[in-house]
Short mmCIF file of C-alpha atoms in Angstrom, two decimals:
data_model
loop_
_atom_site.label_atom_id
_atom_site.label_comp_id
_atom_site.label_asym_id
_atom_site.label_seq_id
_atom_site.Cartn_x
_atom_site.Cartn_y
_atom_site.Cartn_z
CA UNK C 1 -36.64 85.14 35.43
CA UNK C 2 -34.14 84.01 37.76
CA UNK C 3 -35.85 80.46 38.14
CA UNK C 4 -36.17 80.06 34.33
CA UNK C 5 -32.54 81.24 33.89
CA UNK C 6 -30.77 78.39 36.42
CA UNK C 7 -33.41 75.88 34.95
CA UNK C 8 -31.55 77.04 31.48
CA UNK C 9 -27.90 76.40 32.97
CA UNK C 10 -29.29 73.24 34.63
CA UNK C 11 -30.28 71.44 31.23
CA UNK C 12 -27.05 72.97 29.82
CA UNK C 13 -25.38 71.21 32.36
CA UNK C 14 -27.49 68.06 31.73
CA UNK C 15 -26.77 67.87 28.37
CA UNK C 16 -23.24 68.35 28.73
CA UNK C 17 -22.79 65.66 31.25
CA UNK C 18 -24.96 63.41 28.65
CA UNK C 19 -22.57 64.42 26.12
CA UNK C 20 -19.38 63.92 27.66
CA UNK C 21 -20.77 59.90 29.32
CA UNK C 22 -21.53 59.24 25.72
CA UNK C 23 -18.32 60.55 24.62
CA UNK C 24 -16.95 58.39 27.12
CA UNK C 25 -18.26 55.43 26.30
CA UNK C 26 -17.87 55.58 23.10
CA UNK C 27 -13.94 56.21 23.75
CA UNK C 28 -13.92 53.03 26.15
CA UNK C 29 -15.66 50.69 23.57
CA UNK C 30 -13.18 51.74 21.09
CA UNK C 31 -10.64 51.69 23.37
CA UNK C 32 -11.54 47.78 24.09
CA UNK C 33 -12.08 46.95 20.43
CA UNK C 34 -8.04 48.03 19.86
CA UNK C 35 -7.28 46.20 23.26
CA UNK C 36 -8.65 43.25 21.58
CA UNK C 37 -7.27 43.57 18.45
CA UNK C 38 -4.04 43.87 19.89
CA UNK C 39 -4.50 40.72 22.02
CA UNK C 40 -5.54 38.53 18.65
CA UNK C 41 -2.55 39.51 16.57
CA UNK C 42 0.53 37.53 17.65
CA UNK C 43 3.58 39.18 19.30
CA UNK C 44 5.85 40.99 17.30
CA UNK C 45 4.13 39.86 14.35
CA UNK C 46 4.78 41.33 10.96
CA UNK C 47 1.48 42.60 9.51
CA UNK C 48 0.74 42.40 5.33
CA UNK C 49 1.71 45.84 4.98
CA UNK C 50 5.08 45.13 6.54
CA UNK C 51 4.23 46.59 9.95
CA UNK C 52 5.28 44.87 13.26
CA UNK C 53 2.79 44.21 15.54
CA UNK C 54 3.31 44.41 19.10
CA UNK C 55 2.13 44.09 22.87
CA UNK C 56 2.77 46.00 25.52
CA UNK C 57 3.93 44.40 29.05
CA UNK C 58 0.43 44.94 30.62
CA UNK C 59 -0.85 43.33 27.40
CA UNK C 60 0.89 39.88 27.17
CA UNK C 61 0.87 39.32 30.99
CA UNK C 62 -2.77 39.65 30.69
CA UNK C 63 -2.90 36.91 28.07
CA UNK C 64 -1.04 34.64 30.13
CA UNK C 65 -3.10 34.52 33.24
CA UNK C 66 -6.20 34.21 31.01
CA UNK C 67 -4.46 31.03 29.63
CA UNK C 68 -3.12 29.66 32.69
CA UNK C 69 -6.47 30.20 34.54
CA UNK C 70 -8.49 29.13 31.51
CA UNK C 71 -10.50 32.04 30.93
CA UNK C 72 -10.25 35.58 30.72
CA UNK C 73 -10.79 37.08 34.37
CA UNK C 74 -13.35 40.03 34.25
CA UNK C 75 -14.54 42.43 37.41
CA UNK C 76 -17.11 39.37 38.43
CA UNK C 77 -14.24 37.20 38.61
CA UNK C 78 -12.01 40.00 40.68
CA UNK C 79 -14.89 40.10 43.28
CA UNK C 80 -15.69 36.53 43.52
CA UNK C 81 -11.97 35.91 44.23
CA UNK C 82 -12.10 38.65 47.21
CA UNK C 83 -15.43 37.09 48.45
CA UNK C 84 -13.68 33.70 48.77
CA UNK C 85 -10.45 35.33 50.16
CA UNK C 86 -12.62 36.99 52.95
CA UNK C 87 -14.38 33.99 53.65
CA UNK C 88 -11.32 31.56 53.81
CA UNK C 89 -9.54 34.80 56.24
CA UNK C 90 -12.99 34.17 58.28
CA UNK C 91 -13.02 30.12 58.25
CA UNK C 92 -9.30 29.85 59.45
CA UNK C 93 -9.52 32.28 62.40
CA UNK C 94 -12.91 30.87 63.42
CA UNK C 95 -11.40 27.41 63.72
CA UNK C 96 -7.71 28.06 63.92
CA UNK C 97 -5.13 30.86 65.80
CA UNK C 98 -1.80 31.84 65.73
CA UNK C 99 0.62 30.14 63.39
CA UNK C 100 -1.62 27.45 62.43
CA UNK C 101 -3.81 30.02 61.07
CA UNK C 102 -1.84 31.68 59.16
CA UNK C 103 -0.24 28.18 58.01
CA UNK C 104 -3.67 27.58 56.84
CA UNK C 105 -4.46 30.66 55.05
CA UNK C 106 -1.14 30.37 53.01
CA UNK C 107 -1.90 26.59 52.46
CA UNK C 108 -5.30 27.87 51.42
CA UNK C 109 -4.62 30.76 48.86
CA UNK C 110 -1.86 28.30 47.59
CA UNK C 111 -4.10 25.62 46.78
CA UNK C 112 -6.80 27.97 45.10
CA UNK C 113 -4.83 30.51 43.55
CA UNK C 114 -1.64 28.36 42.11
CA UNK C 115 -2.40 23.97 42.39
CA UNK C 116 -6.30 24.10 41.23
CA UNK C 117 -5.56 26.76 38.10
CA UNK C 118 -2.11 24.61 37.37
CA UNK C 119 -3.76 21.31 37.82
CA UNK C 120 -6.59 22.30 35.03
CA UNK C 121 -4.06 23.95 32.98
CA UNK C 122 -1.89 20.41 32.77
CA UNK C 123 -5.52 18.92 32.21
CA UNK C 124 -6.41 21.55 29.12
CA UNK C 125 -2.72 21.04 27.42
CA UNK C 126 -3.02 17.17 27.97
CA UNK C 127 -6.54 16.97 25.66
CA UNK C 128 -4.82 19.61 23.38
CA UNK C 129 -1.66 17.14 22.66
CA UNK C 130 -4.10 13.80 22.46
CA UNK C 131 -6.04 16.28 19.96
CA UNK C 132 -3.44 17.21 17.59
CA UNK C 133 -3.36 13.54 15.95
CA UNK C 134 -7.02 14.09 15.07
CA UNK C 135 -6.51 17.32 13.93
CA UNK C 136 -3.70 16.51 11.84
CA UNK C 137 -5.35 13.57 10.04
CA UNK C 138 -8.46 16.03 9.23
CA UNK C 139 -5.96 18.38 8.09
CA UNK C 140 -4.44 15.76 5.78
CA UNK C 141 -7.99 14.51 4.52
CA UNK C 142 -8.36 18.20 3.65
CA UNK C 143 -5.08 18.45 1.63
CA UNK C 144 -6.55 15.44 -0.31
CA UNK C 145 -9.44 17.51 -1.76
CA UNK C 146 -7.40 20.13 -3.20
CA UNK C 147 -6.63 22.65 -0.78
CA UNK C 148 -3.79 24.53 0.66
CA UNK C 149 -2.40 24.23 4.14
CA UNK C 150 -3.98 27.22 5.31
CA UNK C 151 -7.25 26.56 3.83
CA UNK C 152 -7.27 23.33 4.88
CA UNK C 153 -7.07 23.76 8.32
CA UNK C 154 -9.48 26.52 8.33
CA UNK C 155 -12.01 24.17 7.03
CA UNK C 156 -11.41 21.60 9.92
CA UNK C 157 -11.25 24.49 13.03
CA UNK C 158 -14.95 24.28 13.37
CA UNK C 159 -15.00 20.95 13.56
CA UNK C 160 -12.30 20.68 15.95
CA UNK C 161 -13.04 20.04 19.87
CA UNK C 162 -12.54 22.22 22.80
CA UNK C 163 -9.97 23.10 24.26
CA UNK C 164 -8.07 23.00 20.65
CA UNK C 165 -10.24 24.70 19.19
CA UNK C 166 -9.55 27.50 21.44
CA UNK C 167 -6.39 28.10 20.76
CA UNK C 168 -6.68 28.01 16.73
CA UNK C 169 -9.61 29.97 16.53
CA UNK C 170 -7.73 33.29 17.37
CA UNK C 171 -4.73 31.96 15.08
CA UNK C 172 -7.52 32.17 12.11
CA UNK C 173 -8.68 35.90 13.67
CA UNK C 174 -5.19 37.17 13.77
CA UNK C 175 -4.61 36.42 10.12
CA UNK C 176 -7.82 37.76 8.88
CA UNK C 177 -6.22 40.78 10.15
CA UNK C 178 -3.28 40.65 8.24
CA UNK C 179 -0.98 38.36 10.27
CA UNK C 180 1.31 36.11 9.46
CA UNK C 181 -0.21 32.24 9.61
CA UNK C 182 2.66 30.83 10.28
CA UNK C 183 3.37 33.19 13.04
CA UNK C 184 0.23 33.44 14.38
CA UNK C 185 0.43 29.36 14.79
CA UNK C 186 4.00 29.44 16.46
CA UNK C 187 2.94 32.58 18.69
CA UNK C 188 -0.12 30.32 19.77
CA UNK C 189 2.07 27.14 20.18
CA UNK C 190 4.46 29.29 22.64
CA UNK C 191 2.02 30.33 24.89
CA UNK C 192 -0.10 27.18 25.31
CA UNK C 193 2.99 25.35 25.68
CA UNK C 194 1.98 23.40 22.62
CA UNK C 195 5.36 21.74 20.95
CA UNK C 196 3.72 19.74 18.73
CA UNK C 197 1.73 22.36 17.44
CA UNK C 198 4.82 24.67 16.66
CA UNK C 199 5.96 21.54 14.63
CA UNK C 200 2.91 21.93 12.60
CA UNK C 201 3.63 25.78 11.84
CA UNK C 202 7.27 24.48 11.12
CA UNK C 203 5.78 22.27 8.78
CA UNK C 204 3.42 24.80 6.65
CA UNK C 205 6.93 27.35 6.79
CA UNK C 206 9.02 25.35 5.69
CA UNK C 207 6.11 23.93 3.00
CA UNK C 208 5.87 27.73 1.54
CA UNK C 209 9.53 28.53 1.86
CA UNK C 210 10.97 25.53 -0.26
CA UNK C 211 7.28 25.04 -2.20
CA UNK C 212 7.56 21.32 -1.07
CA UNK C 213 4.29 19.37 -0.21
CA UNK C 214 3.39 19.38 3.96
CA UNK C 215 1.71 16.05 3.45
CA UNK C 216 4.88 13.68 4.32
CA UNK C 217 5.91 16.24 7.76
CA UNK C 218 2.57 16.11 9.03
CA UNK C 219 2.05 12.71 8.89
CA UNK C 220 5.29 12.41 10.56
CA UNK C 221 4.34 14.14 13.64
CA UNK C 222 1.65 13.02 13.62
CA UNK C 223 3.11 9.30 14.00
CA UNK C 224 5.33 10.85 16.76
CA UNK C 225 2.95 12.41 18.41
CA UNK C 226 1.24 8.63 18.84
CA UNK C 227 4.00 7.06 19.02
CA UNK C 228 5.07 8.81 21.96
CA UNK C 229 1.40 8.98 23.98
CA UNK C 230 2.14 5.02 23.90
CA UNK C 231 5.94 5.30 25.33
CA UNK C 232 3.87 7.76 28.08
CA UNK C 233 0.94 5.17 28.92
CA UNK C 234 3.83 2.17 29.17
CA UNK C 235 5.97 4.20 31.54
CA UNK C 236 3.22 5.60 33.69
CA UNK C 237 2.18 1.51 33.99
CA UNK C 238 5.54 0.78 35.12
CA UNK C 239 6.32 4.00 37.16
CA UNK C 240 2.54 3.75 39.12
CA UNK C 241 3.84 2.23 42.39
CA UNK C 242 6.82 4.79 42.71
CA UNK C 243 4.30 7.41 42.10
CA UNK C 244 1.96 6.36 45.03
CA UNK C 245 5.04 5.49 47.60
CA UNK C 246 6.13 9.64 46.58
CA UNK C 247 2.79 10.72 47.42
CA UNK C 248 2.18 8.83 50.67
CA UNK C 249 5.37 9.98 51.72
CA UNK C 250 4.85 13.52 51.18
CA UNK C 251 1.45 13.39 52.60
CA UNK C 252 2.13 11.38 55.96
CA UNK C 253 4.12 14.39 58.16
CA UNK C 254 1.16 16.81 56.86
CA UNK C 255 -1.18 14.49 57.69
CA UNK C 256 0.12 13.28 61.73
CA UNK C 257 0.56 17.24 62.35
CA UNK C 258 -2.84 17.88 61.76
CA UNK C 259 -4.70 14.88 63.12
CA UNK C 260 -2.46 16.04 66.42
CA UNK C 261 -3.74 19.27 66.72
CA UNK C 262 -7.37 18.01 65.91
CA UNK C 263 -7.13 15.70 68.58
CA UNK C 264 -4.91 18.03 71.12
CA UNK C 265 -4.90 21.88 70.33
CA UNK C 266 -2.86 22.55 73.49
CA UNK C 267 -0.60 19.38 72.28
CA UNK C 268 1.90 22.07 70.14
CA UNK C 269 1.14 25.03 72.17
CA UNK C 270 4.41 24.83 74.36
CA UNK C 271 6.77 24.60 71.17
CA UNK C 272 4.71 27.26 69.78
CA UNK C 273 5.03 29.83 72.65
CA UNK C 274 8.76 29.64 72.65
CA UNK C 275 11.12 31.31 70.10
CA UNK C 276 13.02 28.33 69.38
CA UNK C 277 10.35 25.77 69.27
CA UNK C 278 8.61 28.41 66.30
CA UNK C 279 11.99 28.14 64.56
CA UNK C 280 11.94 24.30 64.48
CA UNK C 281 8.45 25.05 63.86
CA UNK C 282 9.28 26.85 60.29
CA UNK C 283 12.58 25.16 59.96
CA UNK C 284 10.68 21.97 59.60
CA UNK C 285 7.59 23.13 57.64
CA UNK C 286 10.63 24.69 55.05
CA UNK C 287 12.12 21.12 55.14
CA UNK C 288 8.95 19.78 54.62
CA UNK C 289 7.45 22.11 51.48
CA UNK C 290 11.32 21.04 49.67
CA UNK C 291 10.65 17.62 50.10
CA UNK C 292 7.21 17.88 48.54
CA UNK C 293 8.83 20.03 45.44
CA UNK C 294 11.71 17.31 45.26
CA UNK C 295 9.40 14.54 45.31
CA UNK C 296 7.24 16.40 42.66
CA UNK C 297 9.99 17.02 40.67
CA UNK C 298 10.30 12.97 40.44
CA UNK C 299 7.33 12.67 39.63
CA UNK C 300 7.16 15.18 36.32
CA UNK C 301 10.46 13.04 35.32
CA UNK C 302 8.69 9.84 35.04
#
């Protein structure tokens, strides 16, 4: 009686632990499915009903490492990036101690956590400008058959290429749920860093404000657009050589400090084990990392 009994309480408790895991995950997919819809509308958006849409802090930080690394990090991504921080930890105090170590582990994170993901953002917003021209001109090809600004350039989003695409896409989302376009398409232009592309959402607003035809703005940037991807490829002709003499010069000092301690480990060890020679040390590595941003700071004005 006894046995039957807890074998009773035990399914009980069975099917209440079923229950409440169900429960569970049903409250975390629906849970994600309003995290999502939050992340397609556009911030502080008004909705057709008049509502404001809005993201928390959590929310729109979120978004913005998604677009600066290019994709949206998950738990795989989380544990590959520990993996490779254990293994560079492991690499640079098998071959390297003391400061140099840690020099190289900074240098290290640096390089994969900030330059690579900034280097392929620059990349992604580069093909996005030299795409808007194309875009445009299918958007104007569009208008030509009949239809509206909106509908126009939701015909042409499929046939747009990555990583354009990308970003209109979840401007056509948001306003199948009730956003703002024009919104949506400015909110997207601000966070991809997309000028160009909040002139087209100028464009369409000011086209539905004042009922005037879009036809004559868009072609306008899009001419400016080109224009202006020429003035670029003249002055980066012209500018080449200074660009080269800023990086050899920024790379040189790096470069004799570590072919020395390749060479001689114990070369640097005497400067090292004395408190002032670790301030010159840092004083000069300081020096160094300002001229680097100064010189890369020429570099973005040419």
């Amino acid at each position: 009686m006894i046995f039957m009994l807890f074998l009773g309480v035990a399914a009980m408790m069975l099917i209440a632990a079923f229950m409440f895991l169900h429960i569970s995950e049903k409250q975390r997919l629906r849970q994600k499915m309003m995290d999502q819809f939050t992340l397609a509308l556009p911030k502080d958006v008004t909705m057709a009903d008049g509502s404001v849409a809005q993201r928390s802090f959590a929310e729109e930080m979120h978004l913005k490492v998604s677009i600066y690394l290019g994709f949206e990090p998950g738990a795989q991504h989380k544990l590959l990036a520990l993996l490779l921080l254990t293994l560079l930890v492991a690499v640079t105090q098998l071959l390297l101690d003391g400061p140099m170590a840690l020099l190289a582990l900074l240098a290290g994170v640096f390089v994969l956590g900030f330059v690579i993901p900034y280097v392929r953002l620059q990349r992604r917003r580069q093909q996005m400008l030299a795409q808007i021209p194309a875009f445009i001109d299918q958007v104007l090809r569009s208008l030509g058959t009949g239809r509206s600004v909106e509908g126009a350039i939701r015909a042409v989003v499929d046939e747009t290429p990555i990583p354009l695409r990308d970003v209109l896409l979840p401007v056509i989302r948001a306003t199948d749920l009730g956003a703002s376009f024009t919104e949506s398409l400015q909110d997207a232009a601000k966070l991809h860093a997309q000028h160009e592309l909040g002139l087209v959402a100028l464009a369409i607003r000011i086209s539905n404000m004042y009922g005037t035809s879009a036809k004559d703005l868009l072609k306008s940037i899009m001419l400016m657009i080109r224009q202006r991807e020429q003035a670029a490829r003249e002055l980066a002709s012209m500018t080449g050589q200074t660009k080269v003499s800023a990086w050899v010069l920024s790379l040189i000092p790096i470069s004799i400090v570590g072919y020395i301690h390749l060479m001689n480990p114990a070369y640097l060890d005497g400067m090292l084990k004395d408190p002032t020679g670790i301030y010159v040390f840092w004083s000069a590595l300081g020096l160094q990392l300002t001229g680097i941003f100064v010189f890369w700071r020429m570099l973005k004005s040419v």
